Amino acid sequence: MSEYFDDEQEKNNDYSKPNYHNETIFSKKVRAGKRTYFIDVKPTRSEEEYYITLTESKKVFRRSGGYYFEKHKVFLYKEDLNKILAGLTEVIDHVKTELMPNYDFTQFDREYDEEYETSDRKSHLEDDEVRDHLQWD
């Protein structure tokens, strides 16, 4: 799923309406260069089961000035989680062992993005802005 939205569309969203299936139970933010990934656990409409959303968000600048957030979302349901995990593990292992066996993937093993942690407060506010734009999902 790919969605594009700008400031005008954002003004038309009504956040006051109850949206029980929009509630995030657990969330993990992963910063990766120019992109931010959100991995969220949300309840189903019955609120008795859960699903995972994986959202990629990227700030895109307009030639005329200003910007908008481009996002791509994948929904992962309980019946598919083991298959997706097995498939993803197999693909990652193939890349690491067959396609790029001499590449040092450990250079990316850190809990946080050092550049993000040492940046000024403005960057933190921009991250909050990205998250706020995702709230209507």
Short mmCIF file of C-alpha atoms in Angstrom, two decimals:
data_model
loop_
_atom_site.label_atom_id
_atom_site.label_comp_id
_atom_site.label_asym_id
_atom_site.label_seq_id
_atom_site.Cartn_x
_atom_site.Cartn_y
_atom_site.Cartn_z
CA MET A 1 0.00 0.00 0.00
CA SER A 2 1.43 3.35 -0.97
CA GLU A 3 -0.08 6.64 0.07
CA TYR A 4 0.85 10.23 -0.54
CA PHE A 5 -0.57 13.09 1.44
CA ASP A 6 0.16 16.74 1.91
CA ASP A 7 -0.77 19.54 4.24
CA GLU A 8 -4.16 20.14 2.54
CA GLN A 9 -5.21 16.50 2.93
CA GLU A 10 -3.99 16.51 6.52
CA LYS A 11 -6.31 19.43 7.34
CA ASN A 12 -9.30 17.30 6.25
CA ASN A 13 -8.59 14.49 8.72
CA ASP A 14 -10.88 14.37 11.74
CA TYR A 15 -8.91 13.01 14.68
CA SER A 16 -11.82 13.49 17.07
CA LYS A 17 -13.75 10.48 15.72
CA PRO A 18 -13.27 7.30 17.75
CA ASN A 19 -11.12 4.80 15.90
CA TYR A 20 -10.59 1.81 18.17
CA HIS A 21 -8.60 -0.20 15.61
CA ASN A 22 -6.17 2.69 15.23
CA GLU A 23 -4.87 2.27 18.78
CA THR A 24 -1.25 1.18 18.85
CA ILE A 25 -0.53 -1.45 21.50
CA PHE A 26 3.23 -1.59 20.95
CA SER A 27 5.53 0.32 18.61
CA LYS A 28 9.14 0.20 17.51
CA LYS A 29 10.68 3.04 15.49
CA VAL A 30 13.68 2.20 13.31
CA ARG A 31 15.61 5.10 11.81
CA ALA A 32 17.51 4.18 8.67
CA GLY A 33 19.15 7.08 6.92
CA LYS A 34 16.53 9.17 5.12
CA ARG A 35 13.80 6.72 5.99
CA THR A 36 12.00 5.89 9.20
CA TYR A 37 10.28 2.56 9.75
CA PHE A 38 7.49 2.04 12.23
CA ILE A 39 6.60 -1.47 13.36
CA ASP A 40 3.30 -1.28 15.21
CA VAL A 41 1.03 -3.81 16.90
CA LYS A 42 -2.65 -2.92 16.64
CA PRO A 43 -5.87 -4.64 17.71
CA THR A 44 -8.34 -6.00 15.19
CA ARG A 45 -11.84 -4.55 15.15
CA SER A 46 -12.98 -7.20 17.60
CA GLU A 47 -10.10 -6.10 19.86
CA GLU A 48 -9.50 -9.77 20.66
CA GLU A 49 -6.65 -10.33 18.20
CA TYR A 50 -3.76 -8.29 16.86
CA TYR A 51 -1.93 -7.55 13.63
CA ILE A 52 1.34 -5.82 12.77
CA THR A 53 1.81 -2.87 10.46
CA LEU A 54 5.19 -2.15 8.92
CA THR A 55 5.34 1.42 7.65
CA GLU A 56 8.14 3.08 5.73
CA SER A 57 8.02 6.87 5.85
CA LYS A 58 10.20 9.21 3.82
CA LYS A 59 10.14 12.99 3.71
CA VAL A 60 9.93 14.16 0.08
CA PHE A 61 10.71 17.74 -0.87
CA ARG A 62 8.79 19.54 -3.61
CA ARG A 63 10.59 21.51 -6.29
CA SER A 64 8.31 24.45 -5.50
CA GLY A 65 9.21 24.28 -1.81
CA GLY A 66 7.66 22.52 1.11
CA TYR A 67 7.46 18.79 1.57
CA TYR A 68 5.18 15.86 2.18
CA PHE A 69 5.62 12.37 3.61
CA GLU A 70 5.56 9.40 1.28
CA LYS A 71 4.65 6.22 3.07
CA HIS A 72 4.31 2.58 2.24
CA LYS A 73 2.50 0.21 4.53
CA VAL A 74 2.32 -3.57 4.86
CA PHE A 75 -0.16 -5.38 7.10
CA LEU A 76 0.96 -8.64 8.70
CA TYR A 77 -1.69 -10.93 10.14
CA LYS A 78 -1.30 -13.64 12.80
CA GLU A 79 -1.81 -16.54 10.40
CA ASP A 80 1.10 -15.33 8.25
CA LEU A 81 3.66 -14.30 10.89
CA ASN A 82 5.62 -17.59 11.02
CA LYS A 83 5.72 -17.83 7.21
CA ILE A 84 6.84 -14.22 6.85
CA LEU A 85 9.50 -14.62 9.53
CA ALA A 86 10.79 -17.83 7.91
CA GLY A 87 10.83 -16.23 4.46
CA LEU A 88 12.52 -13.06 5.63
CA THR A 89 15.12 -15.05 7.56
CA GLU A 90 15.83 -17.21 4.49
CA VAL A 91 16.22 -14.17 2.22
CA ILE A 92 18.49 -12.33 4.68
CA ASP A 93 20.64 -15.43 5.16
CA HIS A 94 20.93 -15.82 1.37
CA VAL A 95 22.06 -12.22 0.95
CA LYS A 96 24.58 -12.50 3.78
CA THR A 97 26.04 -15.90 2.92
CA GLU A 98 25.62 -16.27 -0.86
CA LEU A 99 25.48 -12.81 -2.37
CA MET A 100 27.64 -10.78 0.01
CA PRO A 101 29.70 -13.23 2.10
CA ASN A 102 32.63 -10.84 2.54
CA TYR A 103 30.58 -7.83 3.59
CA ASP A 104 30.76 -6.79 7.25
CA PHE A 105 27.12 -6.44 8.28
CA THR A 106 28.12 -5.90 11.93
CA GLN A 107 29.00 -2.29 11.15
CA PHE A 108 25.26 -1.61 11.35
CA ASP A 109 24.74 -3.39 14.69
CA ARG A 110 23.89 -0.60 17.07
CA GLU A 111 20.84 0.06 19.15
CA TYR A 112 20.48 3.65 18.06
CA ASP A 113 21.52 5.89 15.23
CA GLU A 114 24.52 7.87 16.50
CA GLU A 115 23.86 10.67 14.04
CA TYR A 116 20.30 10.94 15.35
CA GLU A 117 21.35 10.89 18.99
CA THR A 118 23.87 13.69 18.51
CA SER A 119 21.65 15.86 16.31
CA ASP A 120 19.89 18.95 17.54
CA ARG A 121 16.35 19.14 18.93
CA LYS A 122 14.97 20.08 15.50
CA SER A 123 15.62 16.57 14.18
CA HIS A 124 13.75 15.05 17.12
CA LEU A 125 10.80 17.33 16.40
CA GLU A 126 10.85 16.27 12.74
CA ASP A 127 10.64 12.62 13.85
CA ASP A 128 7.62 13.48 15.98
CA GLU A 129 6.11 15.17 12.93
CA VAL A 130 6.58 11.98 10.89
CA ARG A 131 4.84 9.95 13.62
CA ASP A 132 2.00 12.49 13.86
CA HIS A 133 1.33 12.17 10.12
CA LEU A 134 0.98 8.40 10.56
CA GLN A 135 -1.58 8.67 13.36
CA TRP A 136 -4.58 8.73 11.03
CA ASP A 137 -3.95 5.15 9.88
#
